[in-house]
PDB file of C-alpha atoms in Angstrom:
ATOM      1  CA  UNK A 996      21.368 -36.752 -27.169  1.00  0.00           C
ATOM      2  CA  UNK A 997      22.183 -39.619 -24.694  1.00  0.00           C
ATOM      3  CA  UNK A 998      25.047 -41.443 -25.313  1.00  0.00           C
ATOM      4  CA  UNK A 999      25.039 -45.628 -25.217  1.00  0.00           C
ATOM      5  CA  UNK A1000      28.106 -48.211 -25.515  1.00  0.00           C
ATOM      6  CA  UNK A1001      27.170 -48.813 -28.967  1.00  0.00           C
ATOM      7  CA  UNK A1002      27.529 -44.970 -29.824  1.00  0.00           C
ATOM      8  CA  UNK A1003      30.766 -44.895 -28.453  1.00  0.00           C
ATOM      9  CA  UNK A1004      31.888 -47.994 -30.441  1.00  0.00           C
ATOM     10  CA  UNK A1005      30.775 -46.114 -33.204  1.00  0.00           C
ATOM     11  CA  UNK A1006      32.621 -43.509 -32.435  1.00  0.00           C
ATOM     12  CA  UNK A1007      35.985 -45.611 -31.826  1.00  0.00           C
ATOM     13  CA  UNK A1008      34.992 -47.525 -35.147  1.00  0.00           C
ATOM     14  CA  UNK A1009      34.854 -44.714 -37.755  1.00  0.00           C
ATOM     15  CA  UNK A1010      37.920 -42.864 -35.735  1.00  0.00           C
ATOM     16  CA  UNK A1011      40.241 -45.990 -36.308  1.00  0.00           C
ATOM     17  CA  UNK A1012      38.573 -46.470 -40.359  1.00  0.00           C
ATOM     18  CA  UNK A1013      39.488 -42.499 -40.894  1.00  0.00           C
ATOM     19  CA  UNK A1014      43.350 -43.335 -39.198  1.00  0.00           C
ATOM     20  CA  UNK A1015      43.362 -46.523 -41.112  1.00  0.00           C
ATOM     21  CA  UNK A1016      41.357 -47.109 -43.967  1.00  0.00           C
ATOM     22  CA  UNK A1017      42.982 -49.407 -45.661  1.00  0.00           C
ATOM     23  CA  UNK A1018      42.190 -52.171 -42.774  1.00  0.00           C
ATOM     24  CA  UNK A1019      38.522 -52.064 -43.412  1.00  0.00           C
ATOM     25  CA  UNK A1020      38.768 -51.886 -46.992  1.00  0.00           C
ATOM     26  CA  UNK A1021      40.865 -55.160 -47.484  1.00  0.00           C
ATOM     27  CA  UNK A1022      37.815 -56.419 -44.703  1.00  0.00           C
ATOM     28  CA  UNK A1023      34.963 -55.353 -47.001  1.00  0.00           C
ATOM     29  CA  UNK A1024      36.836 -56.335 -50.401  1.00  0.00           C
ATOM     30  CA  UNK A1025      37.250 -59.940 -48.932  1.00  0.00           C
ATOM     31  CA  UNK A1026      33.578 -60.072 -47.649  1.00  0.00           C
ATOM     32  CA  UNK A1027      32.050 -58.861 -51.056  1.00  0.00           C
ATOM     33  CA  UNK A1028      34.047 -61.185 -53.374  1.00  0.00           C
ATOM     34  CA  UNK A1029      32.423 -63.833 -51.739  1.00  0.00           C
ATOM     35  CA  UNK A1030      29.380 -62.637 -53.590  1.00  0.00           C
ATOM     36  CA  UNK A1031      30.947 -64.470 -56.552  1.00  0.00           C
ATOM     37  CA  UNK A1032      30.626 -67.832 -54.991  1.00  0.00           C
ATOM     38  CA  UNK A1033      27.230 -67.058 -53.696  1.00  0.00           C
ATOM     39  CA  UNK A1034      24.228 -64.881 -53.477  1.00  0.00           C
ATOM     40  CA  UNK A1035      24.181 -65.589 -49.593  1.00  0.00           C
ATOM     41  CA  UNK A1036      27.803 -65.989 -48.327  1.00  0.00           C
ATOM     42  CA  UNK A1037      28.865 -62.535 -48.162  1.00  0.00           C
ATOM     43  CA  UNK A1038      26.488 -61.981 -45.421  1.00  0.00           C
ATOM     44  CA  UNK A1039      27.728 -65.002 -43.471  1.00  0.00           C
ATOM     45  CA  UNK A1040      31.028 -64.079 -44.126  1.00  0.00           C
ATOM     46  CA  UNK A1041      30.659 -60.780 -43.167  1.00  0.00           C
ATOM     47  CA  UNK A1042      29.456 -61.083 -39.421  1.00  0.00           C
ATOM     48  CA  UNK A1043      32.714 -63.337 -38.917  1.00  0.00           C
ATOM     49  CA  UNK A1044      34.511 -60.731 -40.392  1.00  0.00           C
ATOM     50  CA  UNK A1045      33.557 -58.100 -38.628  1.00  0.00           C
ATOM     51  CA  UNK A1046      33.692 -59.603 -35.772  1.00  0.00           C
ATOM     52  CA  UNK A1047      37.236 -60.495 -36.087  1.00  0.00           C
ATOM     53  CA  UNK A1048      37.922 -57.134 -37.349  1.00  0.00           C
ATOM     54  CA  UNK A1049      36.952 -55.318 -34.220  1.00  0.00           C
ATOM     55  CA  UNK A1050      39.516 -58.290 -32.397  1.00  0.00           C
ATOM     56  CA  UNK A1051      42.341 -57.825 -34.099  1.00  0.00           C
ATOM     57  CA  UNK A1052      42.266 -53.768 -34.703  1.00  0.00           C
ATOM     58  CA  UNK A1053      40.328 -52.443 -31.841  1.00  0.00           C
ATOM     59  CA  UNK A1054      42.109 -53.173 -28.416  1.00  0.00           C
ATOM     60  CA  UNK A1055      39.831 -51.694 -26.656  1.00  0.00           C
ATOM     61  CA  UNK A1056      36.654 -54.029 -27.583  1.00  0.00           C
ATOM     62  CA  UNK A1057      36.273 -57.415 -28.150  1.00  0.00           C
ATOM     63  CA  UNK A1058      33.462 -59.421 -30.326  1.00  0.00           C
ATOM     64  CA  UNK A1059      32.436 -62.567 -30.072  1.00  0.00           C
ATOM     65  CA  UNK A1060      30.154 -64.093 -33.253  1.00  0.00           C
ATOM     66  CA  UNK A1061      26.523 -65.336 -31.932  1.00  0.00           C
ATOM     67  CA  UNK A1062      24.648 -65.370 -35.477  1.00  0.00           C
ATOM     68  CA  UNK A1063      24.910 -69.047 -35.990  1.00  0.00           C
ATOM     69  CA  UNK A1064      23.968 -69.832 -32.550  1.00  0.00           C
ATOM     70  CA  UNK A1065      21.063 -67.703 -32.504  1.00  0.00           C
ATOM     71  CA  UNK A1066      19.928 -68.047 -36.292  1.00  0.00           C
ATOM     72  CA  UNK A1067      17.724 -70.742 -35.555  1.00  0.00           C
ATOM     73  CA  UNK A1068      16.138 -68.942 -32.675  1.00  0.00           C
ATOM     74  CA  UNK A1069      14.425 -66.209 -34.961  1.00  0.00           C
ATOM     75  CA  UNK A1070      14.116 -64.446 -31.708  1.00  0.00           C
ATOM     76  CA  UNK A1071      17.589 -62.323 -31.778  1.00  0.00           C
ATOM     77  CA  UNK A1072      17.973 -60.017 -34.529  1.00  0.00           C
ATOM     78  CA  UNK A1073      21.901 -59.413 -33.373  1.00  0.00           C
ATOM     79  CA  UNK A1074      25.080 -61.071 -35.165  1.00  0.00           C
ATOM     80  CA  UNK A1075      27.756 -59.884 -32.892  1.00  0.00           C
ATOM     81  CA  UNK A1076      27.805 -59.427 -29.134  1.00  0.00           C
ATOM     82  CA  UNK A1077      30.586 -56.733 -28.602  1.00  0.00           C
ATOM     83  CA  UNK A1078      32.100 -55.936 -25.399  1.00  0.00           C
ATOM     84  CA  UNK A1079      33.948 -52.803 -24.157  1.00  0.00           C
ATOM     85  CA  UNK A1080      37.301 -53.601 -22.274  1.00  0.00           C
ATOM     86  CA  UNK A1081      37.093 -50.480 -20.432  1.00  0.00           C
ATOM     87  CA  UNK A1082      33.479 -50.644 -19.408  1.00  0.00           C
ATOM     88  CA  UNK A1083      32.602 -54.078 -19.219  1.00  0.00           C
ATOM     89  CA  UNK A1084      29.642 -53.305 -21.045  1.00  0.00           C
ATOM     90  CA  UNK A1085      28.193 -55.107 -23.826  1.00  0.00           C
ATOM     91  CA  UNK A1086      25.560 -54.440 -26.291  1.00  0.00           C
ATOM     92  CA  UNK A1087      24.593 -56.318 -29.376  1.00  0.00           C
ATOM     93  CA  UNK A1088      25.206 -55.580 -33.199  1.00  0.00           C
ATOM     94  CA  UNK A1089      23.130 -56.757 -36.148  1.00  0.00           C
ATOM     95  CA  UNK A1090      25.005 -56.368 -39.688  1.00  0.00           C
ATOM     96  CA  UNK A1091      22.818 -55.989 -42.637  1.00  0.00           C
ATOM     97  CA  UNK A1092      25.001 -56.802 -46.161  1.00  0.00           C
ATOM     98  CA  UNK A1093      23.078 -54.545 -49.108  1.00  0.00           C
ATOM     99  CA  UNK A1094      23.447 -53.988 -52.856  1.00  0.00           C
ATOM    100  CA  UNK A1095      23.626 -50.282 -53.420  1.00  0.00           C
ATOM    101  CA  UNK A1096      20.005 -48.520 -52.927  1.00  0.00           C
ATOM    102  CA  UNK A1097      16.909 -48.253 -50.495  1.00  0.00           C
ATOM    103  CA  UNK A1098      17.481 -50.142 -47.364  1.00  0.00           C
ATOM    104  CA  UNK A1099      15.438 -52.085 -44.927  1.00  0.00           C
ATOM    105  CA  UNK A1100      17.243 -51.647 -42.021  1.00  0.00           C
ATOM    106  CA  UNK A1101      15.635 -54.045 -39.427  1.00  0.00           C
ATOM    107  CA  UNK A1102      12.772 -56.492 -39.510  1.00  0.00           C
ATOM    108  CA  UNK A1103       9.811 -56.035 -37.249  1.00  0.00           C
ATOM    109  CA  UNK A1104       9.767 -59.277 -35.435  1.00  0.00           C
ATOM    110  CA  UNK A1105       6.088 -58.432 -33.405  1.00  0.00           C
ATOM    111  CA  UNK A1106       4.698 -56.985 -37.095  1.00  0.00           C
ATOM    112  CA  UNK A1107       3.512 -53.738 -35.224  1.00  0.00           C
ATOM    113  CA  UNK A1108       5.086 -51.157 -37.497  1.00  0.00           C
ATOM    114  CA  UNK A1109       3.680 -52.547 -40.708  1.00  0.00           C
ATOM    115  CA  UNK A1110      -0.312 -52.741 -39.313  1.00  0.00           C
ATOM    116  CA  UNK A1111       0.381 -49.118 -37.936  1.00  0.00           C
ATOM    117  CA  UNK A1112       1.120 -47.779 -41.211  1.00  0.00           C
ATOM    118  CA  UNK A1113      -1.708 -49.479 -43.389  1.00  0.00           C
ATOM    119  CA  UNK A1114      -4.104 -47.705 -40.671  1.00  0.00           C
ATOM    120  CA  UNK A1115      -2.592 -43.820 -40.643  1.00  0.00           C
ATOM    121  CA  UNK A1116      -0.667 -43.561 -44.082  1.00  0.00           C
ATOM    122  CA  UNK A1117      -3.156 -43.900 -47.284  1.00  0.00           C
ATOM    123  CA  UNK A1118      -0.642 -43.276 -49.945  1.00  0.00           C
ATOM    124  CA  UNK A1119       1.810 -40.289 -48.256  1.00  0.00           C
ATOM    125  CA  UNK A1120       1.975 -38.492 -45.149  1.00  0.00           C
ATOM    126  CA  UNK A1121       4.091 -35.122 -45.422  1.00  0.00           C
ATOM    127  CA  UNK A1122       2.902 -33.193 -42.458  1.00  0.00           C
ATOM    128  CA  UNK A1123       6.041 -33.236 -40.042  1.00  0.00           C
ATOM    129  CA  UNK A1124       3.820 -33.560 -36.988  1.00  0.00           C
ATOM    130  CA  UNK A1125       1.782 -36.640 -38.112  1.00  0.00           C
ATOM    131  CA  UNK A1126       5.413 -38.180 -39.135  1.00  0.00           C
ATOM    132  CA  UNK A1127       6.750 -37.933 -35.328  1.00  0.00           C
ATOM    133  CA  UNK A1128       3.489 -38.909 -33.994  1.00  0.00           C
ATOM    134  CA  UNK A1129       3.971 -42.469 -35.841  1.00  0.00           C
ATOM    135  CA  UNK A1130       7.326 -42.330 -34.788  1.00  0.00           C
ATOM    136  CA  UNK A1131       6.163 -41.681 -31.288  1.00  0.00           C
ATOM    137  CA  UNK A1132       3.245 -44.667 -31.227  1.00  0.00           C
ATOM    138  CA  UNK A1133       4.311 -48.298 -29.356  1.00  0.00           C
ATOM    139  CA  UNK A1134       4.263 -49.420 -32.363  1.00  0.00           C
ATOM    140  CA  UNK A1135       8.007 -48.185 -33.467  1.00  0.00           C
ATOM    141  CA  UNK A1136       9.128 -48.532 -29.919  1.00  0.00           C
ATOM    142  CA  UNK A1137      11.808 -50.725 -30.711  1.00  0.00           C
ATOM    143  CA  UNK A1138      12.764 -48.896 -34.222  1.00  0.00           C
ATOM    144  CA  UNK A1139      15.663 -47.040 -31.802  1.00  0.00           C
ATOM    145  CA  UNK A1140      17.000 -49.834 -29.801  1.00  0.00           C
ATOM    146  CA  UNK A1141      18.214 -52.292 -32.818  1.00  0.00           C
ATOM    147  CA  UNK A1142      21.956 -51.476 -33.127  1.00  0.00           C
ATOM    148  CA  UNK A1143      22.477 -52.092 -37.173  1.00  0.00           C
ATOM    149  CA  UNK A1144      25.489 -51.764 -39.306  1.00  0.00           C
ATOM    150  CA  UNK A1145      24.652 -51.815 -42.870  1.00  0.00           C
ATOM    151  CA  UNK A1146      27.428 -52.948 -44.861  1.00  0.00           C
ATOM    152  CA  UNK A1147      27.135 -51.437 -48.746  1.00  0.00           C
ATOM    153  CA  UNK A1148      28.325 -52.595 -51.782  1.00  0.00           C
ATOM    154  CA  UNK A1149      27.795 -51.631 -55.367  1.00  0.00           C
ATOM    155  CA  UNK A1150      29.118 -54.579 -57.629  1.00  0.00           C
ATOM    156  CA  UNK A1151      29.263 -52.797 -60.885  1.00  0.00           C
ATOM    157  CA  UNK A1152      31.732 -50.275 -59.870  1.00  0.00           C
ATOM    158  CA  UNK A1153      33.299 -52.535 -57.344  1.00  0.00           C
ATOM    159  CA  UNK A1154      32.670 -50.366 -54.725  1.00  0.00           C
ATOM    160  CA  UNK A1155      31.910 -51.184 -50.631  1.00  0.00           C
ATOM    161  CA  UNK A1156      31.601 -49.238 -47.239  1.00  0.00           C
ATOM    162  CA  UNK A1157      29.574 -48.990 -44.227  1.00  0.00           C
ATOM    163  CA  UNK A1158      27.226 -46.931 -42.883  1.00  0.00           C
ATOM    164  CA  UNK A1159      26.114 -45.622 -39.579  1.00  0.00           C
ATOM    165  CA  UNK A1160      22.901 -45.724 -38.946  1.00  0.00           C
ATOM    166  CA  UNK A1161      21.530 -42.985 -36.707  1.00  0.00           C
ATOM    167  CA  UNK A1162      17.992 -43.816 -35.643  1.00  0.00           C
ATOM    168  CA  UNK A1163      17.848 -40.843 -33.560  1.00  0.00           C
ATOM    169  CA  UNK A1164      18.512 -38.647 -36.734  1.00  0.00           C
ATOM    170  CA  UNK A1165      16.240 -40.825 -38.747  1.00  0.00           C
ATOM    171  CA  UNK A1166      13.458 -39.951 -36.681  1.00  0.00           C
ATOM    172  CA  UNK A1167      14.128 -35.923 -36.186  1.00  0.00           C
ATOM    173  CA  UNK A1168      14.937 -35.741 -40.027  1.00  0.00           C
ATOM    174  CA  UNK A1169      12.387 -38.080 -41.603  1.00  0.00           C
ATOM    175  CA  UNK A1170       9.818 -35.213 -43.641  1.00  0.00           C
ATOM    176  CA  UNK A1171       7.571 -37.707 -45.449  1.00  0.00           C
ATOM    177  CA  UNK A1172       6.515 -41.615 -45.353  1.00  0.00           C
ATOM    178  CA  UNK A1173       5.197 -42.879 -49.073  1.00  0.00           C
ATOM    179  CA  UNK A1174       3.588 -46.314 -49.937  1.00  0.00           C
ATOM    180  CA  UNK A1175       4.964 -48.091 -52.510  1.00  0.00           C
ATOM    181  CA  UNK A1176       2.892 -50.785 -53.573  1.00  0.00           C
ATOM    182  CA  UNK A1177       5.528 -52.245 -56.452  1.00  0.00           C
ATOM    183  CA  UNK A1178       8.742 -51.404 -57.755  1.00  0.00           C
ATOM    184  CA  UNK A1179      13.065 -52.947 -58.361  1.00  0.00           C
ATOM    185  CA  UNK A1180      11.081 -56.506 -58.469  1.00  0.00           C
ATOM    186  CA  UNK A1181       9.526 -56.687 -55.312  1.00  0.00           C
ATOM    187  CA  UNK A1182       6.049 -58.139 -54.766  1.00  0.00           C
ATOM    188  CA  UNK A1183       4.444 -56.499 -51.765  1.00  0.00           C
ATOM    189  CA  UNK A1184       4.093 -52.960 -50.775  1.00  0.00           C
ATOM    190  CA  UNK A1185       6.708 -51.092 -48.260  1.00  0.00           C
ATOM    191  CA  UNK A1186       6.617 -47.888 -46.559  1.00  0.00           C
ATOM    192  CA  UNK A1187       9.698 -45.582 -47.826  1.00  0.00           C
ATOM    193  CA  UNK A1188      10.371 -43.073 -45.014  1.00  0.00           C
TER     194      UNK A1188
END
């Protein structure tokens, strides 16, 4: 599997949360309780703390916060560029905030994926073959090359944490793709992979 900067960050990133988790905790505990204030300012709040997260406890990157300069844009999907002081390299990271449960993990700014699936997937598709051939199409060509951190909380138990998501695994691992046409409030239908 090749390796890219933002796979080593992860790497760095969950190897300094297993050393010290009590840094990211206190990080994720401040973010969520701005849920109380509003329904929107935990995200806000949570690409500037990230970003200063990966500052002040990660010496070998450093993060700078682009979201509000590029929010208007529509055009950037990324939150945080990160850079690595060893490399030089930098790559962008988009953090997602989510209640516990199903996640939509990235938008499809060129609406390719969505078209795709209303033309191959009638209600399932469980054949593994016909699952990596939609996988394959141009269609999900960028579905791998969106760097996203989903940041989890549940707010009944008071509980937060972060994934990482492994497109790579997603893909090689994904047995099934269902239409949903309702369901938990929403309106339209989605594709649950």
């Amino acid at each position: 599997m090749e390796t890219t900067p933002y796979k080593e960050f992860q790497k760095r990133f969950k190897l300094l949360i297993r050393k010290k988790p009590n840094l990211i905790a206190t990080t994720l505990t401040n973010i969520f309780t701005m849920r109380l204030i509003g329904n929107k300012t935990h995200g806000d709040l949570a690409e500037i703390g990230i970003a200063e997260f990966i500052n002040q406890f990660m010496y070998d990157y450093k993060s700078q916060h682009v979201g509000k300069e590029r929010y208007r844009a529509k055009a950037h999907e990324e939150d945080i560029v990160i850079i690595s002081e060893m490399t030089k390299e930098e790559f962008p990271l988009s953090l997602k905030a989510y209640g516990d449960g199903p996640l939509q993990l990235s938008t499809d700014k060129n609406s390719k994926m969505f078209p795709l699936l209303e033309e191959v997937v009638e209600t399932k598709i469980e054949d593994r073959e016909k699952v990596k051939k939609i996988f394959e199409h141009e269609a999900f060509s960028e579905f791998g090359k969106l760097n996203v951190m989903p940041l989890i909380y549940d707010e009944k138990q008071k509980k937060c944490n972060i994934m990482v998501f492994d497109q790579e695994r997603a893909k090689q691992t994904t047995r099934k793709i269902k239409l949903e046409k309702e369901g938990r409030g929403r309106k339209h239908p989605v594709y649950v992979f």
